[in-house]
mmCIF file of C-alpha atoms in Angstrom:
data_model
loop_
_atom_site.group_PDB
_atom_site.id
_atom_site.type_symbol
_atom_site.label_atom_id
_atom_site.label_comp_id
_atom_site.label_asym_id
_atom_site.label_seq_id
_atom_site.Cartn_x
_atom_site.Cartn_y
_atom_site.Cartn_z
ATOM 1 C CA MET A 1 17.216 0.453 -20.405
ATOM 2 C CA ASN A 2 18.236 3.686 -22.182
ATOM 3 C CA ASP A 3 17.954 1.956 -25.555
ATOM 4 C CA ILE A 4 14.315 1.083 -24.772
ATOM 5 C CA ILE A 5 13.026 4.180 -23.106
ATOM 6 C CA GLY A 6 14.971 6.695 -25.117
ATOM 7 C CA GLY A 7 15.901 10.032 -23.598
ATOM 8 C CA LYS A 8 18.079 12.982 -24.386
ATOM 9 C CA SER A 9 21.238 10.912 -24.612
ATOM 10 C CA ALA A 10 19.843 8.312 -27.024
ATOM 11 C CA VAL A 11 21.255 8.294 -30.538
ATOM 12 C CA ALA A 12 19.056 5.736 -32.263
ATOM 13 C CA ALA A 13 15.308 6.188 -32.564
ATOM 14 C CA PRO A 14 13.234 4.055 -30.172
ATOM 15 C CA ALA A 15 12.241 0.677 -31.582
ATOM 16 C CA VAL A 16 9.993 -2.224 -30.652
ATOM 17 C CA LYS A 17 11.603 -4.464 -28.023
ATOM 18 C CA TRP A 18 10.802 -7.941 -26.713
ATOM 19 C CA LEU A 19 11.278 -9.126 -23.130
ATOM 20 C CA VAL A 20 11.428 -12.846 -22.347
ATOM 21 C CA VAL A 21 9.916 -13.748 -18.978
ATOM 22 C CA ASP A 22 12.351 -15.623 -16.738
ATOM 23 C CA GLU A 23 11.529 -18.308 -14.168
ATOM 24 C CA ASP A 24 11.566 -15.912 -11.211
ATOM 25 C CA SER A 25 9.009 -13.625 -12.874
ATOM 26 C CA GLY A 26 6.512 -16.367 -13.727
ATOM 27 C CA GLY A 27 3.030 -15.735 -12.337
ATOM 28 C CA GLN A 28 3.575 -12.013 -11.899
ATOM 29 C CA ARG A 29 1.009 -9.448 -13.045
ATOM 30 C CA LEU A 30 1.935 -7.769 -16.321
ATOM 31 C CA ASP A 31 1.864 -4.256 -14.854
ATOM 32 C CA ASN A 32 4.243 -5.228 -12.039
ATOM 33 C CA PHE A 33 6.515 -7.090 -14.467
ATOM 34 C CA LEU A 34 6.816 -4.004 -16.702
ATOM 35 C CA LEU A 35 7.234 -1.556 -13.834
ATOM 36 C CA ARG A 36 10.151 -3.666 -12.621
ATOM 37 C CA HIS A 37 11.839 -3.753 -16.025
ATOM 38 C CA LEU A 38 11.047 -0.189 -17.105
ATOM 39 C CA LYS A 39 12.580 1.478 -14.093
ATOM 40 C CA GLY A 40 12.051 5.232 -14.214
ATOM 41 C CA VAL A 41 9.251 5.164 -16.771
ATOM 42 C CA PRO A 42 6.201 6.931 -15.270
ATOM 43 C CA LYS A 43 3.601 4.470 -14.023
ATOM 44 C CA THR A 44 0.839 6.284 -15.917
ATOM 45 C CA HIS A 45 2.757 5.792 -19.165
ATOM 46 C CA VAL A 46 3.160 2.050 -18.515
ATOM 47 C CA TYR A 47 -0.586 1.633 -17.972
ATOM 48 C CA ARG A 48 -1.336 3.734 -21.060
ATOM 49 C CA ILE A 49 0.652 1.496 -23.429
ATOM 50 C CA ILE A 50 -0.893 -1.656 -21.928
ATOM 51 C CA ARG A 51 -4.467 -0.414 -22.266
ATOM 52 C CA SER A 52 -3.869 0.927 -25.777
ATOM 53 C CA GLY A 53 -2.969 -2.594 -26.939
ATOM 54 C CA GLU A 54 0.638 -1.702 -27.765
ATOM 55 C CA VAL A 55 1.948 -4.237 -25.247
ATOM 56 C CA ARG A 56 1.424 -7.875 -26.291
ATOM 57 C CA ILE A 57 2.126 -11.225 -24.654
ATOM 58 C CA ASN A 58 3.072 -13.833 -27.259
ATOM 59 C CA LYS A 59 1.512 -11.495 -29.861
ATOM 60 C CA GLY A 60 -1.848 -11.554 -28.056
ATOM 61 C CA ARG A 61 -3.662 -8.653 -26.419
ATOM 62 C CA CYS A 62 -3.456 -8.365 -22.648
ATOM 63 C CA SER A 63 -4.466 -6.285 -19.654
ATOM 64 C CA PRO A 64 -2.585 -4.971 -16.599
ATOM 65 C CA GLU A 65 -3.933 -7.948 -14.627
ATOM 66 C CA SER A 66 -2.672 -10.563 -17.114
ATOM 67 C CA ARG A 67 -0.200 -13.015 -15.589
ATOM 68 C CA VAL A 68 3.087 -13.636 -17.363
ATOM 69 C CA GLN A 69 4.615 -17.114 -17.443
ATOM 70 C CA PRO A 70 8.224 -18.304 -17.887
ATOM 71 C CA GLY A 71 9.160 -18.190 -21.571
ATOM 72 C CA ASP A 72 6.463 -15.653 -22.525
ATOM 73 C CA GLU A 73 7.557 -12.957 -24.974
ATOM 74 C CA VAL A 74 6.342 -9.489 -24.028
ATOM 75 C CA ARG A 75 6.261 -6.856 -26.782
ATOM 76 C CA LEU A 76 7.185 -3.294 -25.839
ATOM 77 C CA PRO A 77 6.322 -0.461 -28.235
ATOM 78 C CA PRO A 78 8.791 2.337 -28.971
ATOM 79 C CA LEU A 79 8.704 4.483 -25.837
ATOM 80 C CA ARG A 80 9.178 8.071 -26.944
ATOM 81 C CA LEU A 81 9.449 10.262 -23.894
ATOM 82 C CA SER A 82 10.295 13.930 -23.924
ATOM 83 C CA GLY A 83 10.682 16.823 -21.545
ATOM 84 C CA LYS A 84 10.073 16.084 -17.871
ATOM 85 C CA ALA A 85 9.004 12.496 -18.556
ATOM 86 C CA ALA A 86 12.284 11.746 -20.317
ATOM 87 C CA ASP A 87 14.275 13.371 -17.529
ATOM 88 C CA LYS A 88 12.512 11.175 -14.957
ATOM 89 C CA ALA A 89 13.029 8.077 -17.071
ATOM 90 C CA VAL A 90 16.807 8.447 -17.184
ATOM 91 C CA ARG A 91 17.148 9.587 -13.571
ATOM 92 C CA PRO A 92 16.803 6.628 -11.169
ATOM 93 C CA PRO A 93 15.154 7.063 -7.775
ATOM 94 C CA PRO A 94 17.454 7.534 -4.780
ATOM 95 C CA GLY A 95 18.335 4.314 -3.008
ATOM 96 C CA ARG A 96 17.030 4.077 0.531
ATOM 97 C CA GLU A 97 16.899 1.476 3.275
ATOM 98 C CA PHE A 98 14.117 1.450 5.866
ATOM 99 C CA PRO A 99 14.051 0.206 9.482
ATOM 100 C CA ILE A 100 14.012 -3.606 9.363
ATOM 101 C CA LEU A 101 11.703 -5.602 11.634
ATOM 102 C CA PHE A 102 12.565 -8.987 10.124
ATOM 103 C CA GLU A 103 14.571 -10.283 7.174
ATOM 104 C CA ASP A 104 15.575 -13.637 5.728
ATOM 105 C CA ALA A 105 16.026 -15.077 2.231
ATOM 106 C CA HIS A 106 12.255 -15.179 1.660
ATOM 107 C CA LEU A 107 10.857 -11.927 2.962
ATOM 108 C CA LEU A 108 11.644 -8.501 4.350
ATOM 109 C CA ALA A 109 9.476 -6.673 6.898
ATOM 110 C CA ILE A 110 10.101 -2.960 7.272
ATOM 111 C CA ASP A 111 8.692 -0.166 9.436
ATOM 112 C CA LYS A 112 7.460 2.261 6.794
ATOM 113 C CA PRO A 113 7.532 5.924 7.792
ATOM 114 C CA ALA A 114 4.538 8.157 7.147
ATOM 115 C CA GLY A 115 4.657 10.370 4.065
ATOM 116 C CA VAL A 116 6.303 7.751 1.849
ATOM 117 C CA ALA A 117 4.262 6.000 -0.857
ATOM 118 C CA VAL A 118 4.768 2.258 -1.189
ATOM 119 C CA HIS A 119 5.245 2.580 -4.973
ATOM 120 C CA GLY A 120 5.374 5.246 -7.672
ATOM 121 C CA GLY A 121 2.297 6.482 -9.521
ATOM 122 C CA SER A 122 -0.547 9.002 -9.145
ATOM 123 C CA GLY A 123 1.836 11.943 -9.160
ATOM 124 C CA VAL A 124 4.516 10.150 -7.118
ATOM 125 C CA SER A 125 7.737 9.442 -9.010
ATOM 126 C CA PHE A 126 8.867 6.616 -6.748
ATOM 127 C CA GLY A 127 8.061 4.881 -3.491
ATOM 128 C CA VAL A 128 9.396 2.340 -1.015
ATOM 129 C CA ILE A 129 9.792 -0.505 -3.496
ATOM 130 C CA GLU A 130 11.684 1.548 -6.089
ATOM 131 C CA GLN A 131 14.010 2.942 -3.435
ATOM 132 C CA LEU A 132 14.676 -0.514 -1.999
ATOM 133 C CA ARG A 133 15.513 -1.914 -5.431
ATOM 134 C CA GLN A 134 17.897 0.961 -6.038
ATOM 135 C CA ALA A 135 19.553 0.460 -2.632
ATOM 136 C CA ARG A 136 19.868 -3.305 -3.196
ATOM 137 C CA PRO A 137 21.055 -3.803 -6.782
ATOM 138 C CA GLN A 138 22.166 -7.345 -5.917
ATOM 139 C CA ALA A 139 18.616 -8.377 -4.980
ATOM 140 C CA ARG A 140 17.105 -10.542 -7.740
ATOM 141 C CA TRP A 141 13.541 -10.173 -6.478
ATOM 142 C CA LEU A 142 11.805 -7.506 -4.408
ATOM 143 C CA GLU A 143 8.009 -7.199 -4.641
ATOM 144 C CA LEU A 144 5.372 -5.640 -2.414
ATOM 145 C CA VAL A 145 3.182 -8.214 -0.684
ATOM 146 C CA HIS A 146 0.522 -5.664 0.288
ATOM 147 C CA ARG A 147 0.099 -1.895 0.513
ATOM 148 C CA LEU A 148 -0.250 0.904 3.037
ATOM 149 C CA ASP A 149 -1.614 4.380 2.400
ATOM 150 C CA ARG A 150 1.071 7.011 1.934
ATOM 151 C CA GLU A 151 0.302 8.706 5.277
ATOM 152 C CA THR A 152 0.040 5.424 7.205
ATOM 153 C CA SER A 153 3.165 4.276 9.027
ATOM 154 C CA GLY A 154 4.056 0.781 10.182
ATOM 155 C CA ILE A 155 4.648 -2.807 9.089
ATOM 156 C CA LEU A 156 5.064 -3.458 5.364
ATOM 157 C CA LEU A 157 6.030 -6.840 3.894
ATOM 158 C CA VAL A 158 8.254 -7.250 0.833
ATOM 159 C CA ALA A 159 8.816 -10.651 -0.779
ATOM 160 C CA GLN A 160 12.337 -11.678 -1.784
ATOM 161 C CA LYS A 161 11.211 -14.759 -3.744
ATOM 162 C CA ARG A 162 8.331 -15.387 -6.132
ATOM 163 C CA THR A 163 7.133 -18.367 -4.103
ATOM 164 C CA ALA A 164 7.060 -16.212 -0.966
ATOM 165 C CA LEU A 165 5.042 -13.531 -2.751
ATOM 166 C CA LYS A 166 2.381 -15.977 -3.877
ATOM 167 C CA ASN A 167 2.181 -17.697 -0.495
ATOM 168 C CA LEU A 168 1.853 -14.462 1.454
ATOM 169 C CA GLN A 169 -0.663 -12.909 -0.946
ATOM 170 C CA ASP A 170 -2.744 -16.086 -0.702
ATOM 171 C CA GLN A 171 -2.724 -15.679 3.088
ATOM 172 C CA PHE A 172 -3.919 -12.078 2.814
ATOM 173 C CA ARG A 173 -6.628 -13.056 0.340
ATOM 174 C CA GLU A 174 -7.838 -15.989 2.460
ATOM 175 C CA ARG A 175 -7.827 -13.816 5.609
ATOM 176 C CA GLU A 176 -5.227 -15.965 7.328
ATOM 177 C CA THR A 177 -3.245 -12.931 8.485
ATOM 178 C CA GLY A 178 -3.895 -10.757 11.519
ATOM 179 C CA LYS A 179 -3.546 -7.023 10.836
ATOM 180 C CA THR A 180 -4.021 -4.605 13.732
ATOM 181 C CA TYR A 181 -3.643 -0.832 13.540
ATOM 182 C CA LEU A 182 -3.553 1.916 16.153
ATOM 183 C CA ALA A 183 -5.863 4.817 15.333
ATOM 184 C CA LEU A 184 -6.684 7.963 17.279
ATOM 185 C CA VAL A 185 -10.271 9.070 16.642
ATOM 186 C CA ARG A 186 -12.382 12.066 17.626
ATOM 187 C CA GLY A 187 -14.755 11.653 20.562
ATOM 188 C CA ASP A 188 -15.583 8.872 22.972
ATOM 189 C CA TRP A 189 -15.859 5.579 21.097
ATOM 190 C CA PRO A 190 -18.833 3.519 22.378
ATOM 191 C CA ALA A 191 -17.689 0.356 24.148
ATOM 192 C CA ARG A 192 -20.544 -1.651 22.625
ATOM 193 C CA LEU A 193 -19.375 -0.956 19.053
ATOM 194 C CA LYS A 194 -16.870 -3.732 18.408
ATOM 195 C CA VAL A 195 -17.666 -4.854 14.855
ATOM 196 C CA ILE A 196 -18.309 -2.803 11.710
ATOM 197 C CA ASP A 197 -19.593 -4.941 8.850
ATOM 198 C CA GLN A 198 -20.536 -2.557 6.039
ATOM 199 C CA PRO A 199 -19.740 -2.846 2.303
ATOM 200 C CA LEU A 200 -17.552 -0.261 0.602
ATOM 201 C CA HIS A 201 -17.683 1.161 -2.908
ATOM 202 C CA LYS A 202 -14.724 2.749 -4.735
ATOM 203 C CA TYR A 203 -15.250 5.737 -7.023
ATOM 204 C CA LEU A 204 -13.290 8.591 -8.610
ATOM 205 C CA LEU A 205 -13.626 12.326 -8.117
ATOM 206 C CA ALA A 206 -13.774 14.644 -11.111
ATOM 207 C CA ASP A 207 -9.989 15.121 -10.960
ATOM 208 C CA GLY A 208 -9.418 11.341 -10.977
ATOM 209 C CA GLU A 209 -8.616 11.034 -7.276
ATOM 210 C CA ARG A 210 -9.705 7.740 -5.728
ATOM 211 C CA ARG A 211 -12.278 7.739 -2.925
ATOM 212 C CA VAL A 212 -14.343 5.178 -1.022
ATOM 213 C CA LYS A 213 -17.825 5.356 0.499
ATOM 214 C CA LEU A 214 -20.268 3.125 2.357
ATOM 215 C CA THR A 215 -22.822 1.390 0.185
ATOM 216 C CA HIS A 216 -25.735 -1.019 0.589
ATOM 217 C CA PRO A 217 -25.437 -4.833 0.555
ATOM 218 C CA ASP A 218 -27.210 -5.084 -2.809
ATOM 219 C CA ASP A 219 -24.706 -2.830 -4.602
ATOM 220 C CA PRO A 220 -23.070 -5.040 -7.283
ATOM 221 C CA ASP A 221 -19.902 -2.940 -7.014
ATOM 222 C CA GLY A 222 -19.837 -3.031 -3.216
ATOM 223 C CA LEU A 223 -17.271 -5.138 -1.387
ATOM 224 C CA ARG A 224 -18.019 -6.646 2.011
ATOM 225 C CA SER A 225 -15.717 -5.051 4.579
ATOM 226 C CA ILE A 226 -15.263 -6.129 8.195
ATOM 227 C CA THR A 227 -13.464 -4.103 10.869
ATOM 228 C CA LEU A 228 -13.005 -5.104 14.537
ATOM 229 C CA VAL A 229 -12.536 -2.323 17.088
ATOM 230 C CA LYS A 230 -11.163 -2.401 20.633
ATOM 231 C CA VAL A 231 -10.663 0.622 22.898
ATOM 232 C CA ALA A 232 -7.023 0.939 23.978
ATOM 233 C CA GLN A 233 -7.220 4.258 25.868
ATOM 234 C CA ARG A 234 -9.805 6.961 26.469
ATOM 235 C CA LEU A 235 -8.193 10.369 26.192
ATOM 236 C CA GLN A 236 -9.320 13.965 26.444
ATOM 237 C CA GLY A 237 -11.773 14.441 23.586
ATOM 238 C CA CYS A 238 -10.566 11.386 21.669
ATOM 239 C CA THR A 239 -10.018 7.632 21.848
ATOM 240 C CA LEU A 240 -7.043 5.460 20.953
ATOM 241 C CA LEU A 241 -8.278 2.315 19.206
ATOM 242 C CA GLU A 242 -6.828 -1.056 18.270
ATOM 243 C CA VAL A 243 -8.364 -1.777 14.875
ATOM 244 C CA THR A 244 -8.142 -5.226 13.283
ATOM 245 C CA ILE A 245 -9.246 -5.620 9.681
ATOM 246 C CA LYS A 246 -10.641 -8.901 8.421
ATOM 247 C CA THR A 247 -10.797 -7.557 4.850
ATOM 248 C CA GLY A 248 -8.165 -5.347 3.258
ATOM 249 C CA ARG A 249 -10.232 -2.809 1.315
ATOM 250 C CA THR A 250 -8.951 0.542 0.134
ATOM 251 C CA HIS A 251 -9.292 3.170 2.907
ATOM 252 C CA GLN A 252 -11.368 0.648 4.896
ATOM 253 C CA ILE A 253 -10.393 1.776 8.403
ATOM 254 C CA ARG A 254 -10.667 5.466 7.557
ATOM 255 C CA VAL A 255 -14.145 5.188 6.059
ATOM 256 C CA HIS A 256 -15.536 2.724 8.608
ATOM 257 C CA LEU A 257 -14.436 4.783 11.623
ATOM 258 C CA ALA A 258 -15.586 8.072 10.086
ATOM 259 C CA SER A 259 -18.960 6.532 9.230
ATOM 260 C CA GLN A 260 -19.573 6.009 12.963
ATOM 261 C CA GLY A 261 -18.962 9.685 13.691
ATOM 262 C CA HIS A 262 -15.415 9.128 14.927
ATOM 263 C CA PRO A 263 -12.973 10.162 12.150
ATOM 264 C CA ILE A 264 -9.245 9.536 12.463
ATOM 265 C CA ALA A 265 -7.154 12.449 13.681
ATOM 266 C CA GLY A 266 -5.430 14.202 10.797
ATOM 267 C CA ASP A 267 -7.291 12.349 8.019
ATOM 268 C CA ASP A 268 -7.377 14.830 5.127
ATOM 269 C CA LYS A 269 -9.898 12.852 3.048
ATOM 270 C CA TYR A 270 -12.548 11.545 5.431
ATOM 271 C CA GLY A 271 -11.738 13.437 8.633
ATOM 272 C CA ASP A 272 -13.013 16.426 10.597
ATOM 273 C CA PHE A 273 -11.177 19.263 8.879
ATOM 274 C CA GLU A 274 -11.754 21.839 11.643
ATOM 275 C CA TRP A 275 -10.452 19.386 14.258
ATOM 276 C CA ASN A 276 -7.469 18.689 12.013
ATOM 277 C CA LYS A 277 -6.579 22.396 12.044
ATOM 278 C CA THR A 278 -6.545 22.335 15.843
ATOM 279 C CA LEU A 279 -4.398 19.210 15.842
ATOM 280 C CA GLN A 280 -1.903 20.835 13.491
ATOM 281 C CA LYS A 281 -1.442 23.625 16.036
ATOM 282 C CA GLN A 282 -0.654 20.862 18.531
ATOM 283 C CA ALA A 283 2.074 19.601 16.152
ATOM 284 C CA LEU A 284 0.176 16.593 14.741
ATOM 285 C CA ARG A 285 1.180 16.953 11.099
ATOM 286 C CA ARG A 286 -0.320 13.765 9.647
ATOM 287 C CA MET A 287 -2.980 11.106 10.034
ATOM 288 C CA PHE A 288 -2.835 9.129 13.284
ATOM 289 C CA LEU A 289 -2.981 5.636 11.767
ATOM 290 C CA HIS A 290 -0.209 3.106 12.327
ATOM 291 C CA ALA A 291 0.107 -0.528 11.164
ATOM 292 C CA TRP A 292 1.037 -1.824 14.603
ATOM 293 C CA ARG A 293 0.894 -5.623 14.576
ATOM 294 C CA LEU A 294 0.959 -8.258 11.847
ATOM 295 C CA GLU A 295 0.604 -12.022 12.167
ATOM 296 C CA PHE A 296 1.136 -14.471 9.299
ATOM 297 C CA ASN A 297 2.631 -17.864 8.530
ATOM 298 C CA HIS A 298 6.203 -17.849 7.281
ATOM 299 C CA PRO A 299 5.989 -18.667 3.543
ATOM 300 C CA ALA A 300 8.711 -21.346 3.704
ATOM 301 C CA THR A 301 8.565 -22.860 7.189
ATOM 302 C CA GLY A 302 4.874 -22.342 8.018
ATOM 303 C CA GLN A 303 5.858 -20.984 11.443
ATOM 304 C CA ARG A 304 3.441 -18.390 12.807
ATOM 305 C CA MET A 305 5.109 -14.974 12.805
ATOM 306 C CA ALA A 306 4.076 -12.035 15.001
ATOM 307 C CA LEU A 307 5.657 -8.678 14.206
ATOM 308 C CA GLN A 308 5.135 -5.360 15.966
ATOM 309 C CA ALA A 309 6.168 -1.811 15.066
ATOM 310 C CA GLU A 310 5.995 0.623 17.966
ATOM 311 C CA LEU A 311 4.336 4.005 17.526
ATOM 312 C CA PRO A 312 6.719 6.442 15.833
ATOM 313 C CA ALA A 313 8.026 9.415 17.791
ATOM 314 C CA ASP A 314 5.612 11.988 16.347
ATOM 315 C CA LEU A 315 2.540 9.973 17.357
ATOM 316 C CA GLN A 316 4.000 9.141 20.754
ATOM 317 C CA HIS A 317 4.697 12.825 21.266
ATOM 318 C CA HIS A 318 1.096 13.721 20.490
ATOM 319 C CA LEU A 319 -0.263 11.111 22.914
ATOM 320 C CA SER A 320 2.008 12.348 25.690
ATOM 321 C CA HIS A 321 0.377 15.765 25.428
ATOM 322 C CA VAL A 322 -3.189 14.480 25.622
ATOM 323 C CA GLN A 323 -4.666 14.390 29.123
ATOM 324 C CA LEU A 324 -5.758 10.918 30.254
ATOM 325 C CA PRO A 325 -8.902 11.076 32.419
ATOM 326 C CA THR A 326 -9.142 7.377 33.388
ATOM 327 C CA PRO A 327 -7.542 4.185 32.057
ATOM 328 C CA THR A 328 -9.735 1.622 30.287
ATOM 329 C CA ILE A 329 -10.305 -1.572 32.248
#
């Protein structure tokens, strides 16, 4: 793509380019389609040219959410990048494989480590999906089915066919999947509190960072959010929870648990910052939230799948150093 994105080695000036959507890309969101084809171009730059109207589909204006169809012609403006942006554009992300929980021709399930974003953007040059594509140049199709926060470890699904992507995303949207996390929270979680049904509202801080807060049911921008909670173990000064989400809202588990006075250990956005400092001295370096179990129907066969990713070593190590007063019955 050097002729499109330019860079220090380019001889000719950047020019308008046209991409023709192939069969495998039909139905994809425009932003995802461009991010796949403009590998290395900063995500913020891709969104900027879409929103400015410089990107067109069949000569018509479009938005990041627009869906491309086979045969569509997508106009790309001259992409003049300089300095650090140009260096990033011509330097591909490092290829990387991740621990595989399941793989076939339709989908790939990996055990994502904490500290790795699922995709580039918001100050992150690349994430899991870009590294997978670089490690698997022969793969014709690799797309994220859903997302995990950067500091959350555990099960992440990647589609290897367009039909699988649509089927699996439909299952997530229709709440046909079962997603259960393990979370360590401050204090003694009340046994009676098993369901949190409170709407959430997304907003931005002054620096543009995304945050979420509880809101009231009449808020037109609020999204109904349902979280089911089960006590797994009562520990010294904290509780290990099995948390199942019926809705997949941004930061849902973190905000819902914190709203009940029981923030997640190590949460640097919604947590107890003084407690976090103590935990860091005990070698807990990140948020204790792990995507533990995932159930869904296989997109091709319809067979019910049940995947599980065991707690990673750092979280297991922390639990082993917490005194257990009595097991939960």
